[in-house]
Backbone as JSON, one array per atom type, in Angstrom:
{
  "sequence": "XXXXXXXXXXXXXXXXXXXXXXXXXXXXXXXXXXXXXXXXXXXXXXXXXXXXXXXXXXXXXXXXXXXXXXXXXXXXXXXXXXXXXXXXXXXXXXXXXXXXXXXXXXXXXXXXXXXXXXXXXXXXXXXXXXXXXXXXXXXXXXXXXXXXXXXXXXXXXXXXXXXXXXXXXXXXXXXXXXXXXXXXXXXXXXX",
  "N": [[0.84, -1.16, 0.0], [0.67, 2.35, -0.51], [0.52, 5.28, -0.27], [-0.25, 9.0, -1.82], [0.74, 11.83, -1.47], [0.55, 13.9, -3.01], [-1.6, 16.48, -5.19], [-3.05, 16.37, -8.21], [-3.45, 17.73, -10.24], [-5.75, 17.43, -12.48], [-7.22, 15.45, -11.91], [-9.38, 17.52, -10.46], [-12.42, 19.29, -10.58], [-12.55, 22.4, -12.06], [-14.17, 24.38, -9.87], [-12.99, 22.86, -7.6], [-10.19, 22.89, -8.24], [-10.09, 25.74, -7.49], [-10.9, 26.04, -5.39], [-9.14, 24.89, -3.84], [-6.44, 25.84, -4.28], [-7.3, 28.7, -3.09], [-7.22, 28.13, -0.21], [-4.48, 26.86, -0.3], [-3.68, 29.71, -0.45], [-4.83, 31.53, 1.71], [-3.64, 30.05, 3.87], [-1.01, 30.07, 3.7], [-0.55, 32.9, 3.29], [-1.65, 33.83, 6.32], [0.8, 32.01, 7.4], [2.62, 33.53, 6.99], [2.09, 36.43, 7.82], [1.89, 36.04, 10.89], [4.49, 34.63, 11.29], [6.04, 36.77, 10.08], [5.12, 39.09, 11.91], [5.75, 38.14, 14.46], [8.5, 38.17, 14.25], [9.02, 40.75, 13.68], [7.97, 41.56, 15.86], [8.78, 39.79, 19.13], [8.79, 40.22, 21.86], [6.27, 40.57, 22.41], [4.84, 38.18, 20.9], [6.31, 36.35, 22.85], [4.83, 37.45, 24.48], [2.22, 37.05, 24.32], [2.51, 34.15, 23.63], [2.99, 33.25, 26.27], [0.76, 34.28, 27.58], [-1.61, 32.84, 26.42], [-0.85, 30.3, 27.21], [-1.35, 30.46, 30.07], [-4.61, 30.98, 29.94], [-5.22, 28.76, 28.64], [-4.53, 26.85, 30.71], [-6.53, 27.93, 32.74], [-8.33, 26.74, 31.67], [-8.62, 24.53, 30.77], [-8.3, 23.76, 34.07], [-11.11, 24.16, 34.83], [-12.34, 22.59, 33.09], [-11.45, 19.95, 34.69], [-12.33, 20.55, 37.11], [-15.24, 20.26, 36.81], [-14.91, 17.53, 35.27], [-14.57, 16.2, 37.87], [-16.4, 16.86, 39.44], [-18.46, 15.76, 37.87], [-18.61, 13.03, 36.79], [-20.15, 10.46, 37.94], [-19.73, 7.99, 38.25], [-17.21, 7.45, 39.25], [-14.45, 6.72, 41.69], [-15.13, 8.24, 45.3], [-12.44, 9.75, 46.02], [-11.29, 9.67, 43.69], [-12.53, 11.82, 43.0], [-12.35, 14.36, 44.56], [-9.44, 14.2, 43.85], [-9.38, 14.93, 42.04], [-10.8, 16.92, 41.69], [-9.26, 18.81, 42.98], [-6.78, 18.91, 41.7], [-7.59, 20.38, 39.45], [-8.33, 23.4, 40.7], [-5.52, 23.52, 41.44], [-4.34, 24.06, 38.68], [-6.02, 26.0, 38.0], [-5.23, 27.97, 39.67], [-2.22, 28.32, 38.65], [-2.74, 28.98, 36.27], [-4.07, 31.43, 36.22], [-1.92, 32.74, 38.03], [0.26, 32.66, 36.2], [-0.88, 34.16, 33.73], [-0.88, 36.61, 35.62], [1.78, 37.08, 35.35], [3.58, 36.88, 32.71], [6.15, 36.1, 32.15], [6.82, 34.46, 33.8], [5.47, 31.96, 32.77], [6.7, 32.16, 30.39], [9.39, 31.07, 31.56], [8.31, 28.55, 32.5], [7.63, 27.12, 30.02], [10.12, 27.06, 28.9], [11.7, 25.7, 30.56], [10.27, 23.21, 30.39], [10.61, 22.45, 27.87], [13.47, 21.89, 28.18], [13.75, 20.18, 29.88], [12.89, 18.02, 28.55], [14.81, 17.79, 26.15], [16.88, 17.01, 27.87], [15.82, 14.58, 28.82], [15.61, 13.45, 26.06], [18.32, 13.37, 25.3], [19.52, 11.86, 27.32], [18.01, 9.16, 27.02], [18.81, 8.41, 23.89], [21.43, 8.39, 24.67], [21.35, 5.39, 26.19], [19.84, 3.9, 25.01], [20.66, 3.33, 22.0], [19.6, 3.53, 18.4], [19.49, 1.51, 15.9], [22.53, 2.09, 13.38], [24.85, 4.03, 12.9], [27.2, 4.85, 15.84], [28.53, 6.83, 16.57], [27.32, 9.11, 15.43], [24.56, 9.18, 16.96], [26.04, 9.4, 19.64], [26.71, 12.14, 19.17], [24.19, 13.33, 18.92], [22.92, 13.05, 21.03], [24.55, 13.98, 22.95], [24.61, 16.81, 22.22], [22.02, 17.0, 22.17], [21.54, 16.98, 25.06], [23.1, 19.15, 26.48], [22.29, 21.02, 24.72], [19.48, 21.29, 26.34], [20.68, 21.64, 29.34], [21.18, 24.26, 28.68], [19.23, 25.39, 27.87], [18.17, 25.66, 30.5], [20.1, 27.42, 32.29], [19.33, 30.0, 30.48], [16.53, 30.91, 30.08], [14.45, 32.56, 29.04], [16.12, 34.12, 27.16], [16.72, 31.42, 25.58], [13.96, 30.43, 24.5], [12.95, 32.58, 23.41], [14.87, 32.32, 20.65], [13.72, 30.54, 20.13], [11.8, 30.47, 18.97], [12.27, 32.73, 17.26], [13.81, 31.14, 15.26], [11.09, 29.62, 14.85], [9.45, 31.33, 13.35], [10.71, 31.76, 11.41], [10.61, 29.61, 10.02], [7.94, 29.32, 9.77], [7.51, 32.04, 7.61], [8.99, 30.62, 5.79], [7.81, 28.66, 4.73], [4.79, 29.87, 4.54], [5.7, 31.4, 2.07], [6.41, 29.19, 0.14], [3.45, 27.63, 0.57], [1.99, 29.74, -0.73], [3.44, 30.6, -2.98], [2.37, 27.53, -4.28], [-0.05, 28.18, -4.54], [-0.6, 29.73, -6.7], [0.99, 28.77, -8.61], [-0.19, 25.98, -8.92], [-1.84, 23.8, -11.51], [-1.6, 25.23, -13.2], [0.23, 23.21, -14.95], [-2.24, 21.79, -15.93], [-3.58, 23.38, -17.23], [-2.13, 23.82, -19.62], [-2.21, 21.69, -20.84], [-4.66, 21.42, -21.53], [-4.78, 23.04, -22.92], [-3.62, 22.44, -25.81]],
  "CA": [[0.0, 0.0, 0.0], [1.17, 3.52, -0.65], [0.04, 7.19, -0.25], [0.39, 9.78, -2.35], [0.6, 13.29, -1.18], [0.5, 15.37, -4.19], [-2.23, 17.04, -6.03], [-2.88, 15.92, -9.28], [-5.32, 18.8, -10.66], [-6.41, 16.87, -13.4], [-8.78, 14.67, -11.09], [-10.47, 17.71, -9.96], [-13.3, 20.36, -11.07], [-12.18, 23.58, -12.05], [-14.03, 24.88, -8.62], [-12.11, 22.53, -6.75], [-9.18, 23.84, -7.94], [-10.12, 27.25, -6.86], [-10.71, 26.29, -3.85], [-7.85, 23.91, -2.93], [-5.85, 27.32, -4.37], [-7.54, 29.34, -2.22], [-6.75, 27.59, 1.04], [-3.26, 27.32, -0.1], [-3.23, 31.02, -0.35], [-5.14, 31.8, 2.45], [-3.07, 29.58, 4.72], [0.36, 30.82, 3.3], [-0.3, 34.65, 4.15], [-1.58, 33.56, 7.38], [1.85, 31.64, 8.26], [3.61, 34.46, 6.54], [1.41, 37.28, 8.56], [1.82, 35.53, 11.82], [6.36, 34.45, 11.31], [6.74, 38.36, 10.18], [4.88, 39.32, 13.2], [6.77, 37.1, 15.65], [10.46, 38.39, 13.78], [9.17, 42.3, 13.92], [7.39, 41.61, 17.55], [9.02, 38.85, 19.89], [8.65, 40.28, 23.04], [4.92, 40.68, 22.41], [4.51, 37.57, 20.4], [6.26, 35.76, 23.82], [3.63, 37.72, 26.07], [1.09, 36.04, 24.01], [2.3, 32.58, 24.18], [2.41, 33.13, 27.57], [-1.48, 34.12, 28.22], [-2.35, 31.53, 26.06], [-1.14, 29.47, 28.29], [-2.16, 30.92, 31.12], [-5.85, 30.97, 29.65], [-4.9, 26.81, 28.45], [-4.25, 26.37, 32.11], [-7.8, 28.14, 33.41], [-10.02, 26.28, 30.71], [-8.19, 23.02, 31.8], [-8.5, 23.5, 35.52], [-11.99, 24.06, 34.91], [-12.49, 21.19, 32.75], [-10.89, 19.06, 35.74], [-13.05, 20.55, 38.24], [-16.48, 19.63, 36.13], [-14.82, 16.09, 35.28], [-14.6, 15.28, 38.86], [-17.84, 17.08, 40.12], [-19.66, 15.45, 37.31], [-18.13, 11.92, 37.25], [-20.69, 9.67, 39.54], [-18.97, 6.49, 38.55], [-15.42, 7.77, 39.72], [-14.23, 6.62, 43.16], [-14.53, 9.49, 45.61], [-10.98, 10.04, 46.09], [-10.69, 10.33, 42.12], [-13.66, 13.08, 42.16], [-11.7, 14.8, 45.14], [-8.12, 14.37, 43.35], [-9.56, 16.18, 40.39], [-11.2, 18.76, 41.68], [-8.29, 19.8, 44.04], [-6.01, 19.53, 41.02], [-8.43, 21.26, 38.72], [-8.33, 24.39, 41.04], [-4.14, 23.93, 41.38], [-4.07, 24.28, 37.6], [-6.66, 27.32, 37.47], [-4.18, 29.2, 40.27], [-1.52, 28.48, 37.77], [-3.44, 29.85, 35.09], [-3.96, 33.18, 37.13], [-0.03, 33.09, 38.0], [0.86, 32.98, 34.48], [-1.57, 35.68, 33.44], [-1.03, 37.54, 36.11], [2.89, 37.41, 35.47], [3.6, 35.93, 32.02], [7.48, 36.02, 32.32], [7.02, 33.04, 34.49], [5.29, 31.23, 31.96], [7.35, 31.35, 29.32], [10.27, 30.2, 31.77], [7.95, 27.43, 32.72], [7.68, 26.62, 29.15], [11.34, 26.77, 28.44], [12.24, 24.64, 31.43], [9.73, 21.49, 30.1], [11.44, 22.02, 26.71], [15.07, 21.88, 28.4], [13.6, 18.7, 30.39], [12.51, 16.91, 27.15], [15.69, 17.83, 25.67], [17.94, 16.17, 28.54], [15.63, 13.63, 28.94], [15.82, 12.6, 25.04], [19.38, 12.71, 25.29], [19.8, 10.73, 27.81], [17.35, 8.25, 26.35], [19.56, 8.51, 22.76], [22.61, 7.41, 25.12], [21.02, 4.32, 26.97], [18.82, 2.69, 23.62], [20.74, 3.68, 20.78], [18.79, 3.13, 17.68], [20.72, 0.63, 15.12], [22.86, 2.77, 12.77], [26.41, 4.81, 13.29], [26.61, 4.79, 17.23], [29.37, 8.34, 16.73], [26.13, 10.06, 15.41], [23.53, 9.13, 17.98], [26.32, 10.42, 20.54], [27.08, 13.22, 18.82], [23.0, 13.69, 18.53], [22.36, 12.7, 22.53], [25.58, 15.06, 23.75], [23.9, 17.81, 21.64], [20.14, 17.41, 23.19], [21.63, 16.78, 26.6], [23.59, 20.54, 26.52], [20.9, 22.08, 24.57], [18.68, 21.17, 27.06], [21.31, 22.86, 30.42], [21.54, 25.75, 28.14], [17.76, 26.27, 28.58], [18.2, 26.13, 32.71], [20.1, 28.45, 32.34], [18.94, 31.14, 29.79], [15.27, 30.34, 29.76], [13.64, 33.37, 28.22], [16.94, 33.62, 25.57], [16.13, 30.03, 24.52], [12.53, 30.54, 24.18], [13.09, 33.78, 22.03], [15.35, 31.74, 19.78], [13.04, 28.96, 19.15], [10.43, 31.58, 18.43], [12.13, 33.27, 15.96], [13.31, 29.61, 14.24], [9.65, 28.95, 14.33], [8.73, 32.17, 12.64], [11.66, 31.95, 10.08], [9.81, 28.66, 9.14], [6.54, 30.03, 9.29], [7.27, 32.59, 6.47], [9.36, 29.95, 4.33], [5.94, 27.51, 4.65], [4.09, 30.76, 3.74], [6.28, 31.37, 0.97], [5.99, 27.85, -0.42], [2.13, 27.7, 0.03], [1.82, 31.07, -1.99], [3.81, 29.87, -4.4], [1.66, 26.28, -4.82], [-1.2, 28.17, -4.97], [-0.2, 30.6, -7.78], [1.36, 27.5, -9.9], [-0.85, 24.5, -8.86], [-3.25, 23.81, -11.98], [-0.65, 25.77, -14.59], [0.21, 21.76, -15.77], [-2.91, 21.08, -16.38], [-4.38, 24.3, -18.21], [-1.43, 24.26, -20.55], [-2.27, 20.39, -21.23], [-5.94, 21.16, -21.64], [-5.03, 24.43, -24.16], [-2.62, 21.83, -26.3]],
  "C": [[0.9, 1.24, 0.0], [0.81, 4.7, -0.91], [0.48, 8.06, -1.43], [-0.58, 11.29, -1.64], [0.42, 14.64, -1.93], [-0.94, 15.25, -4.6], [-2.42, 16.82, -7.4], [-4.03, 16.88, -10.36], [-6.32, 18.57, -11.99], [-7.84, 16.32, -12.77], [-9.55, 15.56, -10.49], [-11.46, 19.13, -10.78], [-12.25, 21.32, -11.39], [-13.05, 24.44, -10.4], [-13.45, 24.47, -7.63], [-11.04, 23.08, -6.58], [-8.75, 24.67, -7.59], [-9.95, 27.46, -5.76], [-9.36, 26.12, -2.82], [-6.66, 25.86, -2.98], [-5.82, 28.18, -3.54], [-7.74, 29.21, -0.85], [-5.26, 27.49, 1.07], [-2.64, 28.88, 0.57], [-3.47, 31.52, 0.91], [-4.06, 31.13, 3.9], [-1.65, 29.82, 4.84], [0.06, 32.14, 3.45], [-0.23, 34.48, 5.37], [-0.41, 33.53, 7.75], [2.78, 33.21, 8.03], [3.22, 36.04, 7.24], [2.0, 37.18, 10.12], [4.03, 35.53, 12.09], [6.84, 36.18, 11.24], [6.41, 39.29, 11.53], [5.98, 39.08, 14.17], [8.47, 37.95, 15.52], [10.22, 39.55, 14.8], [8.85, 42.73, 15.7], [7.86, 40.53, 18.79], [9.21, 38.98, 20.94], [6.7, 40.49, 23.29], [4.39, 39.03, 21.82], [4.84, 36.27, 22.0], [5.21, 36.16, 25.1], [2.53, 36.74, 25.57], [1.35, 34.69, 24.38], [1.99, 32.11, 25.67], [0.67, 33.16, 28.43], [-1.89, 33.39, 27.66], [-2.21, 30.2, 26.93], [-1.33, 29.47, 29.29], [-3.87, 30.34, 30.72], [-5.89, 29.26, 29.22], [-4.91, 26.15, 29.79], [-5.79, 26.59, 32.87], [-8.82, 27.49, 32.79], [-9.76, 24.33, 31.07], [-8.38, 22.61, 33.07], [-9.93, 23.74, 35.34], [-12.81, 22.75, 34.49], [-12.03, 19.89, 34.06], [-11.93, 18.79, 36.5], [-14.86, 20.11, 37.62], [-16.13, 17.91, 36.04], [-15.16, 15.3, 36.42], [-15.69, 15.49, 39.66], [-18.94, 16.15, 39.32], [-19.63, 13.92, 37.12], [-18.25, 11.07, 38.76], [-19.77, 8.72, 39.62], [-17.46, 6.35, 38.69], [-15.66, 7.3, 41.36], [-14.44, 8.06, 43.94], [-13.37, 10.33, 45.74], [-10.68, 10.51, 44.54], [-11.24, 11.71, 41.9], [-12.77, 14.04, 43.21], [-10.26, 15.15, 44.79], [-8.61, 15.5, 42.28], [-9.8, 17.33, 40.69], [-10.14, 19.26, 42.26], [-7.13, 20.29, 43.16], [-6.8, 20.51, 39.61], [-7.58, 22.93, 39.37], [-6.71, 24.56, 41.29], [-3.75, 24.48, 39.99], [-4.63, 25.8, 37.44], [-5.54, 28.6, 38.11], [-3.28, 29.46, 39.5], [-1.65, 29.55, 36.87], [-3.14, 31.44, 35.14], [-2.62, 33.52, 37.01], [0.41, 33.47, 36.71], [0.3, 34.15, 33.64], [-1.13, 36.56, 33.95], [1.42, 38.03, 35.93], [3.46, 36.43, 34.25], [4.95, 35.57, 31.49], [7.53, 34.53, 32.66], [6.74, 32.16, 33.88], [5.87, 30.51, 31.14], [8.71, 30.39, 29.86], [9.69, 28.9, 32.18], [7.85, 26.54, 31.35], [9.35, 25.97, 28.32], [12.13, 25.63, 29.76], [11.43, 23.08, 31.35], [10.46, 21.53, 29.32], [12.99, 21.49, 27.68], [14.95, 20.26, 29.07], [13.55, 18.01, 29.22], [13.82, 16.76, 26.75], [16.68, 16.63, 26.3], [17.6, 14.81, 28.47], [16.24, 12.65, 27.17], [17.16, 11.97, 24.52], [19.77, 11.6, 25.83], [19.43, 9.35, 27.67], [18.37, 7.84, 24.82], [20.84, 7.45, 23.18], [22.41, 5.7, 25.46], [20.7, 3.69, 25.96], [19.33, 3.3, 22.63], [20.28, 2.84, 19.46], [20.77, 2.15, 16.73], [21.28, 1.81, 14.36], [25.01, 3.35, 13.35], [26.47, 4.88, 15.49], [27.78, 6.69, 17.32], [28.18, 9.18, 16.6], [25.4, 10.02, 16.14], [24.28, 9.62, 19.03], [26.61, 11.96, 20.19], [25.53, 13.65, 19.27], [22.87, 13.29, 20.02], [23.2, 14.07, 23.17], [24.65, 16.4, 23.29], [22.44, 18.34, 22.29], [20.75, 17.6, 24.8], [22.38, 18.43, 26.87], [22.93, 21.43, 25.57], [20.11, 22.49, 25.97], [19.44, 21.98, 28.51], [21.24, 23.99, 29.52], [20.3, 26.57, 28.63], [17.86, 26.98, 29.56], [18.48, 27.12, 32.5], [20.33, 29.99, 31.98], [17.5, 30.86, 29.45], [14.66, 31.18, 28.99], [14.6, 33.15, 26.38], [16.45, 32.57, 24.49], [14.57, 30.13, 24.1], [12.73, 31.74, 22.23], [13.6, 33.03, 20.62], [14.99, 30.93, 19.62], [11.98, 29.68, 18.58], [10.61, 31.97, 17.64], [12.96, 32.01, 14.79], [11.94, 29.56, 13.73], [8.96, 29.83, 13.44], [9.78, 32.05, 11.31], [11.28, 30.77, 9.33], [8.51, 28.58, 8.95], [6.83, 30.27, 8.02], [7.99, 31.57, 5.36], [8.18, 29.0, 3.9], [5.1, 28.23, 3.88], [4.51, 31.29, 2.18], [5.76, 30.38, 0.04], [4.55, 27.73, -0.62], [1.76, 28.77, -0.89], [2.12, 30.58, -3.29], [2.82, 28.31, -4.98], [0.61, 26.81, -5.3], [-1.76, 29.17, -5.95], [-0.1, 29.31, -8.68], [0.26, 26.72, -10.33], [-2.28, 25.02, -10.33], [-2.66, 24.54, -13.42], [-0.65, 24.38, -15.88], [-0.94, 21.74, -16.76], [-3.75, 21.84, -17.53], [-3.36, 24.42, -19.15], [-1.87, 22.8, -21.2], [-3.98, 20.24, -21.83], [-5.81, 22.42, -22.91], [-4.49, 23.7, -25.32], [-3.71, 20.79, -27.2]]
}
């Protein structure tokens, strides 16, 4: 069995095409709206991530505290665990709103965990292949990951504006597909 991922604009309407087009396009300004943002704004674009997760944290601790109020066929102790961590999550929430600095270092200190952890995982189960590259590729996550500790906002910023410098090349690219896509087939249908 085997997938294919491309577009083939033969197999579809001429309004299909318009459309598919016009989701490219629409979805390529977006990224490309959103990455130029982030470059020109990244102390605003990190306040946001931060209240988002702040506000991710209050819609979650609420969700908790309904799961375990509303959940008959839970043990009591489970409906009691929930709700108590429900309302630890919503304080969070608040905290992070109310101070969204803290956030993002809470965000950059899971990344820096993942990081160490994956190294250290990389070292212990190395996959079959070169075993110089998987340490090279474990040493690398495992001192990424201290770097976070300790520059947490820094590292944040600089994955932020990575993520926006591949935003606009995504946005780029979709623009471009959705200018081209469908050229093939109207030169093959004028012929």
């Amino acid at each position: 069995m085997s997938f294919s991922f491309t577009v083939e604009p033969a197999q579809f309407t001429k309004a299909q095409l318009n459309g598919i087009r016009m989701a490219l396009a629409v979805a390529g300004l977006a990224a490309l709206i959103i990455g130029i943002s982030i470059l020109v704004w990244p102390g605003a674009s990190l306040l946001l991530v931060a209240w988002l997760f702040g506000v991710y944290f209050l819609i979650t601790g609420v969700a908790r505290i309904a799961r375990g109020v509303a959940s008959k066929s839970s043990s009591t102790g489970f409906r009691i665990l929930s709700v108590l961590l429900g309302i630890l999550i919503i304080a969070a929430g608040i905290y992070i709103l109310a101070n969204p600095v803290f956030g993002v270092e809470v965000l950059a200190f899971a990344i820096g965990i993942a990081w160490v952890l994956e190294g250290v995982a990389a070292l212990v189960d190395p996959p079959a292949g070169s075993r110089w590259f998987n340490v090279l590729y474990a040493l690398a996550s495992i001192v990424g990951g201290v770097l976070v500790f300790f520059i947490p906002v820094a590292a944040v910023v600089i994955l932020l504006k990575i993520s926006a410098i591949a935003l606009i090349i995504a946005g780029l690219v979709q623009v471009a597909q959705a200018v081209t896509l469908g050229r093939k087939a109207k030169a093959a249908a004028a012929r």
